[in-house]
Short mmCIF file of C-alpha atoms in Angstrom, two decimals:
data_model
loop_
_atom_site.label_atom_id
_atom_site.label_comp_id
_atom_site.label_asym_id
_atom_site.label_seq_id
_atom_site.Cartn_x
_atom_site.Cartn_y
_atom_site.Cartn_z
CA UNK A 1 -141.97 -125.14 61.24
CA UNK A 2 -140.60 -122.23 58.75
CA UNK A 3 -140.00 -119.23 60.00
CA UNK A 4 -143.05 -117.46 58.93
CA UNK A 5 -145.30 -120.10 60.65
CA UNK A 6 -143.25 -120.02 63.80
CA UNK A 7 -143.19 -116.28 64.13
CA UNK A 8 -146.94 -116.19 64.01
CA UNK A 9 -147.65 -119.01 66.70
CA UNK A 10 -144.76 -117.30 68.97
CA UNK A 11 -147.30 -113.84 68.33
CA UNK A 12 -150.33 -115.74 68.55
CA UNK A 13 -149.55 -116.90 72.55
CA UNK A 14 -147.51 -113.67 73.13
CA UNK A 15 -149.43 -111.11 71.63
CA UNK A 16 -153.04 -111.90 71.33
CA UNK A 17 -153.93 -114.60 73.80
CA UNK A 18 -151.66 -112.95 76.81
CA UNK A 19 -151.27 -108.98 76.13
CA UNK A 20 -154.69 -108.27 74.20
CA UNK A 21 -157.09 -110.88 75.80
CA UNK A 22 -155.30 -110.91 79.31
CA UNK A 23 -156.16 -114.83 79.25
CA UNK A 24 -154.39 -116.52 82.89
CA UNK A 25 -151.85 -119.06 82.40
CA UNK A 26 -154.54 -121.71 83.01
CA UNK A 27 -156.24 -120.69 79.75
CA UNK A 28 -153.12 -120.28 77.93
CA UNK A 29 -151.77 -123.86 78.65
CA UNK A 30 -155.10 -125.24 77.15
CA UNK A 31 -154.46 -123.42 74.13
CA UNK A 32 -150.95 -124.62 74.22
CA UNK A 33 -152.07 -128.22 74.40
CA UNK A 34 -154.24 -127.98 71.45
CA UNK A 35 -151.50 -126.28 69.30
CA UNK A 36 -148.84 -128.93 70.01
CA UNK A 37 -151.48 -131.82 69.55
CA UNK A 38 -152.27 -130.77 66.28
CA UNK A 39 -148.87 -129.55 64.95
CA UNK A 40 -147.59 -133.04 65.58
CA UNK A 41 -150.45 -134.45 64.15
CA UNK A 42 -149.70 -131.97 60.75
CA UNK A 43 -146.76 -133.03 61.04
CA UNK A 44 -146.93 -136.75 61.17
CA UNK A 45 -149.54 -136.81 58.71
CA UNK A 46 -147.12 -134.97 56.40
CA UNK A 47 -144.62 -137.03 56.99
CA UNK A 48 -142.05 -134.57 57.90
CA UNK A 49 -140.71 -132.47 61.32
CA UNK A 50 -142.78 -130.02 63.06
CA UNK A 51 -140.03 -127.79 61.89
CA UNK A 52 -140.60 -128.11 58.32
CA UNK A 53 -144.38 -127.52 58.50
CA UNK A 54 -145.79 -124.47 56.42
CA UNK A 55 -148.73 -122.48 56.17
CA UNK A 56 -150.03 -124.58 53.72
CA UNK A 57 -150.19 -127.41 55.39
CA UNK A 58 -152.60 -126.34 57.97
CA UNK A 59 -156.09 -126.48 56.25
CA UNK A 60 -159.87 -127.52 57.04
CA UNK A 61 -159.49 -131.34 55.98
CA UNK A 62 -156.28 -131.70 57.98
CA UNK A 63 -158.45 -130.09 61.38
CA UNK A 64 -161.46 -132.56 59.96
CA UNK A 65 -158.74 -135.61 60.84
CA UNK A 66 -157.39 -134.29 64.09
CA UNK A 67 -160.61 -133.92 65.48
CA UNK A 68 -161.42 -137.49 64.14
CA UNK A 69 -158.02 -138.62 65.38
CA UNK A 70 -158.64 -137.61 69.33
CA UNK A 71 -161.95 -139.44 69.46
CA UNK A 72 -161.25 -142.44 67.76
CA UNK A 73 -157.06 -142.95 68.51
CA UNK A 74 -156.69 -141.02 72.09
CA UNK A 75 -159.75 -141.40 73.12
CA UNK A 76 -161.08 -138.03 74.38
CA UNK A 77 -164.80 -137.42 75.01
CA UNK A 78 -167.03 -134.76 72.52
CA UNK A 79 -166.14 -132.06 75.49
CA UNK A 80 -162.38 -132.13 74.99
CA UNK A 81 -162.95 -132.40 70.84
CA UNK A 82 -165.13 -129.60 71.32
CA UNK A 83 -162.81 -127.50 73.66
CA UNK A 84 -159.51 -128.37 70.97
CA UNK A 85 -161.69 -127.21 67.67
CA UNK A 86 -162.61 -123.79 69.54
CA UNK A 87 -158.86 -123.21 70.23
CA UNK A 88 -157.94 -124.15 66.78
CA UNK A 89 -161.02 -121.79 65.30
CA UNK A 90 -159.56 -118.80 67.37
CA UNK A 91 -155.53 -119.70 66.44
CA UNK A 92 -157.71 -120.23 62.61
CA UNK A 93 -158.67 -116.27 62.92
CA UNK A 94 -156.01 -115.03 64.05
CA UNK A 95 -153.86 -116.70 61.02
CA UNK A 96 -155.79 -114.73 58.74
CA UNK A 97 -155.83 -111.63 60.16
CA UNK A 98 -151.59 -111.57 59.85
CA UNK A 99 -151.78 -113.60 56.66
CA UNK A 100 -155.03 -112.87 54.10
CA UNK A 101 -154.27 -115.57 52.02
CA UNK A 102 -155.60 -118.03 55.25
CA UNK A 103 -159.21 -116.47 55.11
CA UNK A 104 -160.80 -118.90 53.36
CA UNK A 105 -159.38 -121.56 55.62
CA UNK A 106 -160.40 -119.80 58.87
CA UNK A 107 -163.29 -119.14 57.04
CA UNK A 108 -163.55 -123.08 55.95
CA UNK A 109 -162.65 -124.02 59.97
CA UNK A 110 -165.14 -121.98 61.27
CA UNK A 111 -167.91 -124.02 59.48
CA UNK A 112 -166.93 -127.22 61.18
CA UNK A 113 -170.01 -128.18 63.33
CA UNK A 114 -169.41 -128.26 67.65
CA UNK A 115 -170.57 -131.33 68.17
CA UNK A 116 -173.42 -131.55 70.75
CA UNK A 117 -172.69 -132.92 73.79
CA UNK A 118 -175.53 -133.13 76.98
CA UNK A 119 -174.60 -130.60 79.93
CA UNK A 120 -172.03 -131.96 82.49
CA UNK A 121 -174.27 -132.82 85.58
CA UNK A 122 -173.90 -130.39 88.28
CA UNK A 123 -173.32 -131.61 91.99
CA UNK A 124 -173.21 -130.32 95.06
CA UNK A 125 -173.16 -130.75 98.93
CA UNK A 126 -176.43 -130.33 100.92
CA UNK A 127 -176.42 -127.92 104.30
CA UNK A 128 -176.07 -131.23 106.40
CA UNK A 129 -173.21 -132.79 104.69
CA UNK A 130 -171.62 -129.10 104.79
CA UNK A 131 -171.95 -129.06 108.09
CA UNK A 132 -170.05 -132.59 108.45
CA UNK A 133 -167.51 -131.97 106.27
CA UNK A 134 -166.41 -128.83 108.57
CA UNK A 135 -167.57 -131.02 111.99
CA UNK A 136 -165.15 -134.11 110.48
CA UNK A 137 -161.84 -131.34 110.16
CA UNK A 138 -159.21 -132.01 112.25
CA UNK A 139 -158.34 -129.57 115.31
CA UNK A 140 -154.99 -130.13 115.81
CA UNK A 141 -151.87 -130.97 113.51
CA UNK A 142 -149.52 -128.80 111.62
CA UNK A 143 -152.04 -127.99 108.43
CA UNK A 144 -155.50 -128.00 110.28
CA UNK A 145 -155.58 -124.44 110.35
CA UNK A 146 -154.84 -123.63 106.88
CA UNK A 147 -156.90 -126.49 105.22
CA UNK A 148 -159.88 -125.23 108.07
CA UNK A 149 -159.18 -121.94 106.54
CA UNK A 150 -158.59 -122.87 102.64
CA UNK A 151 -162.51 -124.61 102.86
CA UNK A 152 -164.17 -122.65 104.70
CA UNK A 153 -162.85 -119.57 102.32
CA UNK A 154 -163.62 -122.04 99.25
CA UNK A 155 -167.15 -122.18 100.57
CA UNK A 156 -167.46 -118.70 101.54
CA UNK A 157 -166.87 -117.23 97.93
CA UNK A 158 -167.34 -119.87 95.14
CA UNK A 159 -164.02 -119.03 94.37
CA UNK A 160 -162.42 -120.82 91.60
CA UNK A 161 -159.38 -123.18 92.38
CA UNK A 162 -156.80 -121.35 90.41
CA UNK A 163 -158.27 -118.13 92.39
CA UNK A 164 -157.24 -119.25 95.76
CA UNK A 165 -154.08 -120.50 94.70
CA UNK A 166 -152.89 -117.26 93.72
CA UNK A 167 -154.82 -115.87 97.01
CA UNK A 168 -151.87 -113.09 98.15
CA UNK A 169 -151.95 -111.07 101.18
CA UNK A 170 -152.80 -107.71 99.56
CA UNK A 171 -155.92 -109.78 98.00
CA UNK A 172 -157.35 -109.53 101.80
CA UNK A 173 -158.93 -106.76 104.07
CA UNK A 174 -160.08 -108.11 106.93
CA UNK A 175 -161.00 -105.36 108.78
CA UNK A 176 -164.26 -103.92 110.20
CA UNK A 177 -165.64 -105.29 106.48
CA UNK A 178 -164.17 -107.90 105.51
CA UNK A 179 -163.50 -108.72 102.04
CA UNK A 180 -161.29 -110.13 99.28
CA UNK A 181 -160.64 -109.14 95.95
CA UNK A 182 -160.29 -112.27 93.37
CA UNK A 183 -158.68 -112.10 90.08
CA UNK A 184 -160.97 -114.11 87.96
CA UNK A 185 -160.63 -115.32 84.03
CA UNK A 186 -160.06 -112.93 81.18
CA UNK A 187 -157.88 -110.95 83.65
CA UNK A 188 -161.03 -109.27 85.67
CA UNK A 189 -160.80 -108.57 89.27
CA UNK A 190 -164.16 -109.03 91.58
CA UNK A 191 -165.00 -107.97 95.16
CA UNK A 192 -166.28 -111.03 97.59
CA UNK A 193 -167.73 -109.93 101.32
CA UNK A 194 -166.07 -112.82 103.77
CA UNK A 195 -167.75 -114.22 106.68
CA UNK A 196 -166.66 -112.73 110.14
CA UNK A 197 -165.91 -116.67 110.94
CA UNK A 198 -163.66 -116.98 107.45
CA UNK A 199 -162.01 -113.84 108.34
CA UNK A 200 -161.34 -114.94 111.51
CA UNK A 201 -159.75 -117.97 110.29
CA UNK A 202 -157.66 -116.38 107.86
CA UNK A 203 -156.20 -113.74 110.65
CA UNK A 204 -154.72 -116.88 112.45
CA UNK A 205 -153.40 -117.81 109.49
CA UNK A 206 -151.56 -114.44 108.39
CA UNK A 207 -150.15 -114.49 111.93
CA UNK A 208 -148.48 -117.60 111.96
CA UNK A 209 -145.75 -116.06 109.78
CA UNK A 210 -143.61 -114.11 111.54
CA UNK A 211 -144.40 -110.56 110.90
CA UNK A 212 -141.08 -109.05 109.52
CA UNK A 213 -141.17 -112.11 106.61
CA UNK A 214 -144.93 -111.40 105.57
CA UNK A 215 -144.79 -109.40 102.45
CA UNK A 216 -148.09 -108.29 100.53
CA UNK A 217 -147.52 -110.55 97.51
CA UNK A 218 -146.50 -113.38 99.86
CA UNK A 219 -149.38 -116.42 99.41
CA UNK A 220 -152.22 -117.02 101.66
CA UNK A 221 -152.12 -121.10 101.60
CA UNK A 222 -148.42 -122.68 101.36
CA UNK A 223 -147.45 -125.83 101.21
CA UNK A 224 -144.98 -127.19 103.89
CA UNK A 225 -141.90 -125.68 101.85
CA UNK A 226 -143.85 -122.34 102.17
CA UNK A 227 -144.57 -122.47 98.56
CA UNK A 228 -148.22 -121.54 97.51
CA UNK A 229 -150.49 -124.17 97.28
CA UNK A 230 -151.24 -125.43 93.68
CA UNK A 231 -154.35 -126.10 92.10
CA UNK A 232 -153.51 -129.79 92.61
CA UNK A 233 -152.66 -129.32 95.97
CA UNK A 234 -155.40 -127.74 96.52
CA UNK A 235 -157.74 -130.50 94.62
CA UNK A 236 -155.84 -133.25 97.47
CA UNK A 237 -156.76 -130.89 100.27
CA UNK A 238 -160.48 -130.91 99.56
CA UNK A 239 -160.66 -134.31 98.77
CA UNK A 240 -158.71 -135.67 101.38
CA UNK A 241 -160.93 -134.27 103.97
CA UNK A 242 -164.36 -135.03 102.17
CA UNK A 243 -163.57 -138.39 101.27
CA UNK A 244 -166.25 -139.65 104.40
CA UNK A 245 -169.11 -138.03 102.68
CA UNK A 246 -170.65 -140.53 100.62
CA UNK A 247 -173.49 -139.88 97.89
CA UNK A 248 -177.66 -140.62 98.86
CA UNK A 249 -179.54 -143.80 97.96
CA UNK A 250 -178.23 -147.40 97.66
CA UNK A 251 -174.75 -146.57 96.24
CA UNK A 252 -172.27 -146.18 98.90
CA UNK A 253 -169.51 -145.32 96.68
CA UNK A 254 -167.56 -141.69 98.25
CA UNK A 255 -168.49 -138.85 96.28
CA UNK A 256 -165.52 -136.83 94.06
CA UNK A 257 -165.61 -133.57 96.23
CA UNK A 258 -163.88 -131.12 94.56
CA UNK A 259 -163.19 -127.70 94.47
CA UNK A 260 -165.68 -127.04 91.64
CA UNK A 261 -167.82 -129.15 93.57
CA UNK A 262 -167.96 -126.39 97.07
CA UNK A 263 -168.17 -123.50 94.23
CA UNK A 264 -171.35 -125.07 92.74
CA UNK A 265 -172.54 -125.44 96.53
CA UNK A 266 -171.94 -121.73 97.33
CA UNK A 267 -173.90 -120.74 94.15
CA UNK A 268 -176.88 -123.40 94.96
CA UNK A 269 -176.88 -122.36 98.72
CA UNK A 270 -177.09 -118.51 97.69
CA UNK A 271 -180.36 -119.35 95.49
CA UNK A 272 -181.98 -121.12 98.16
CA UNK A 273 -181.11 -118.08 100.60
CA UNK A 274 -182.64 -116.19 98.20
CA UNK A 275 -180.04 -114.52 96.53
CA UNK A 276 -181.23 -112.67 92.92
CA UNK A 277 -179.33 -114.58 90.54
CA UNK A 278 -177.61 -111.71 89.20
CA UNK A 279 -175.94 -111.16 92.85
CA UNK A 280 -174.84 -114.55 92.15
CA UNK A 281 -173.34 -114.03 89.27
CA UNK A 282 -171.21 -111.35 90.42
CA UNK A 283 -170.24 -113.16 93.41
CA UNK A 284 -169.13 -116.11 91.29
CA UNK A 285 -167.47 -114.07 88.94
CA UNK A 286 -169.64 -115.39 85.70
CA UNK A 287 -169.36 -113.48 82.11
CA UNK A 288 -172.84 -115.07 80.88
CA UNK A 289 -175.99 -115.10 82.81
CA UNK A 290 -176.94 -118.51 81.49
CA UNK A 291 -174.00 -120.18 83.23
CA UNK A 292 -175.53 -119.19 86.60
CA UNK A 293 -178.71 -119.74 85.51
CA UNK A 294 -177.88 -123.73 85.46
CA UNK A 295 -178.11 -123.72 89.31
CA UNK A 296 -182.26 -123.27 89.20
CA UNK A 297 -182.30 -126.34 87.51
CA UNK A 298 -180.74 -128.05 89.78
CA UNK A 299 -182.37 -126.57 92.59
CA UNK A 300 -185.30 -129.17 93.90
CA UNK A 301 -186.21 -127.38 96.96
CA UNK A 302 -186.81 -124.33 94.77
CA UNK A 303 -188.86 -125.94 92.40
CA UNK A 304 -190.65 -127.50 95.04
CA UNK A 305 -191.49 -124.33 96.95
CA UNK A 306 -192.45 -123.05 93.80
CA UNK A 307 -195.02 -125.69 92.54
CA UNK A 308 -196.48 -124.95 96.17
CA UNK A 309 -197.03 -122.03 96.20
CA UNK A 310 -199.02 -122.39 93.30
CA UNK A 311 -200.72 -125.25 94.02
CA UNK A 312 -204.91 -124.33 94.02
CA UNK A 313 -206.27 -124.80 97.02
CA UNK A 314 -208.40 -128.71 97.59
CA UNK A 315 -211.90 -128.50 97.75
CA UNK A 316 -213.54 -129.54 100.74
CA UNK A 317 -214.65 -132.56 100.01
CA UNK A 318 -213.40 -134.13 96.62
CA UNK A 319 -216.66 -134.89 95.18
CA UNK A 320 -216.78 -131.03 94.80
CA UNK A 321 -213.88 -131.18 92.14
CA UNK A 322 -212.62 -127.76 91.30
CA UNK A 323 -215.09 -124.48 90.99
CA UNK A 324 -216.18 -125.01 86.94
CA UNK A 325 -216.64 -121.00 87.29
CA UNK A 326 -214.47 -118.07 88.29
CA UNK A 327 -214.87 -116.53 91.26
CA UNK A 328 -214.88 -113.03 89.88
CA UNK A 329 -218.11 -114.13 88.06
CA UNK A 330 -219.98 -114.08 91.10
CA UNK A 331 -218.55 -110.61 92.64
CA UNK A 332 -221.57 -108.36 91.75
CA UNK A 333 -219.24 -105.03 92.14
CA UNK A 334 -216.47 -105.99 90.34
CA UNK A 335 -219.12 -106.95 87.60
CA UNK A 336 -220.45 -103.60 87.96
CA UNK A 337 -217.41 -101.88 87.48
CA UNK A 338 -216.66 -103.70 84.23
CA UNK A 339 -219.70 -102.63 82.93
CA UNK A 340 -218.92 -99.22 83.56
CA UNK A 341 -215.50 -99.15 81.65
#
């Protein structure tokens, strides 16, 4: 990679993605992967080292291939070829807003087609299968507190994975209100009301640690080192403990509870408590309406309750069919009135 070429990926990461877009280091890794997965593929395809590629090199036919090359050689799924050309469209844009002479190759890359891909299925955990996931925890041992604690929070707010894992101290007030303050993508902070229970919980916690150690940017759920808890960590944590739970119907296979899998829960629960959706979408911490908007769909009961409630009302006998008239056509005063207007 020349110098020119390097210089502008170093800015790219440094610059744009971190200080102007505030993306987390989540975020940033994905864009990392995509990079290095399709420099080496430049690079192999030109035959040379990664640090001999140039500018040139890096067109629309040579994206056309990569994308062709993780479907068909590593064997990723239209999501992940999807989620590696929007990376390379923005790194694409960025190129030619340092270097003009790229624009009609951004322009050239932003003309490749997403491919369409159906809408990853959406699960979640009825009331009863909440309850015995929390009924099933363990009461004793040296983590039954925290991981008590780390699911019942999980539940509580929706919160994304990454979000409790850099849970700190100062994130918490659990006083007379309690409440937490989550630092959600794109580098945007949200407000979450706790339960007086998950409060509770989390108190216990906070007070395990001996008082002169705690320090506000100290985490809320460590490992046994004392470490924070990582988003893998966390992933065993949750699944360890709803391994019992097994899906409905004839296949007794456990189901993958996940994190994601308790934040979709939250979000269904809230609708069926009633919850306006836009409430929801604040309390998940969602940029687009239509992402929360996927939960009615899923939502059974809710459909149910609706197609009930406007469900005509039977006839007394059936032989009477439905009235072949409207009613209003037989209230004389209403009739009147209309003939008034």
């Amino acid at each position: 990679m020349n110098a020119r070429l390097g210089a502008l990926v170093f800015s790219f990461f440094e610059d744009y993605l971190r200080a102007q877009k505030g993306l987390r280091p989540s975020s940033l890794r994905s864009y990392r992967d995509a990079l290095r997965l399709f420099l080496g593929f430049v690079a192999a395809e030109r035959r040379r080292q990664i640090t001999g590629l140039a500018l040139a090199d890096l067109t629309m036919e040579r994206v056309l291939l990569f994308l062709r090359h993780l479907e068909e050689d590593r064997g990723n799924c239209v999501r992940s070829r999807n989620q590696r050309l929007a990376a390379l469209r923005t790194f694409f844009r960025y190129l030619a807003s340092r270097v003009p002479e790229m624009l009609g190759e951004a322009e050239r890359v932003a003309q490749i087609p997403t491919k369409r891909t159906p809408p990853a299925e959406t699960h979640f955990l009825e009331r009863d299968e909440v309850e015995a996931l929390f009924a099933a925890l363990p009461d004793a041992g040296r983590r039954s507190l925290r991981d008590r604690a780390l699911l019942l929070f999980l539940y509580n707010t929706g919160a994304r994975v990454q979000e409790a894992a850099e849970l700190t101290r100062r994130n918490l007030d659990l006083g007379a209100q309690p409440r937490v303050h989550l630092h959600g993508k794109g580098d945007k902070w949200r407000l979450c009301p706790l339960w007086r229970e998950t409060a509770a919980l989390l108190t216990r916690l906070l007070d395990e640690e001996p008082g002169a150690a705690a320090a506000p940017h100290d985490p809320v759920f460590c490992s046994a080192p004392g470490r924070a808890l990582t988003r893998f960590g966390i992933y065993k944590v949750v699944r360890r403990h709803a391994a019992h739970l097994t899906s409905s119907g004839a296949d007794p296979r456990p189901r993958p509870v996940s994190p994601h899998v308790l934040r979709h829960t939250t979000a269904v629960h809230l609708l069926e408590a009633g919850v306006e959706v836009n409430v929801i979408r604040a309390w998940l911490g969602h940029v687009s309406l239509d992402t929360t908007n996927r939960y009615a769909e899923v939502n059974i009961r809710a459909k149910e309750a609706a197609l009930r409630a406007c469900e005509p009302p039977l006839p007394a006998s059936s032989s009477e069919g439905f009235p072949r008239k409207a009613v209003w056509r037989d209230d004389e005063n209403l009739l009147r009135w209309l003939d008034s207007l």
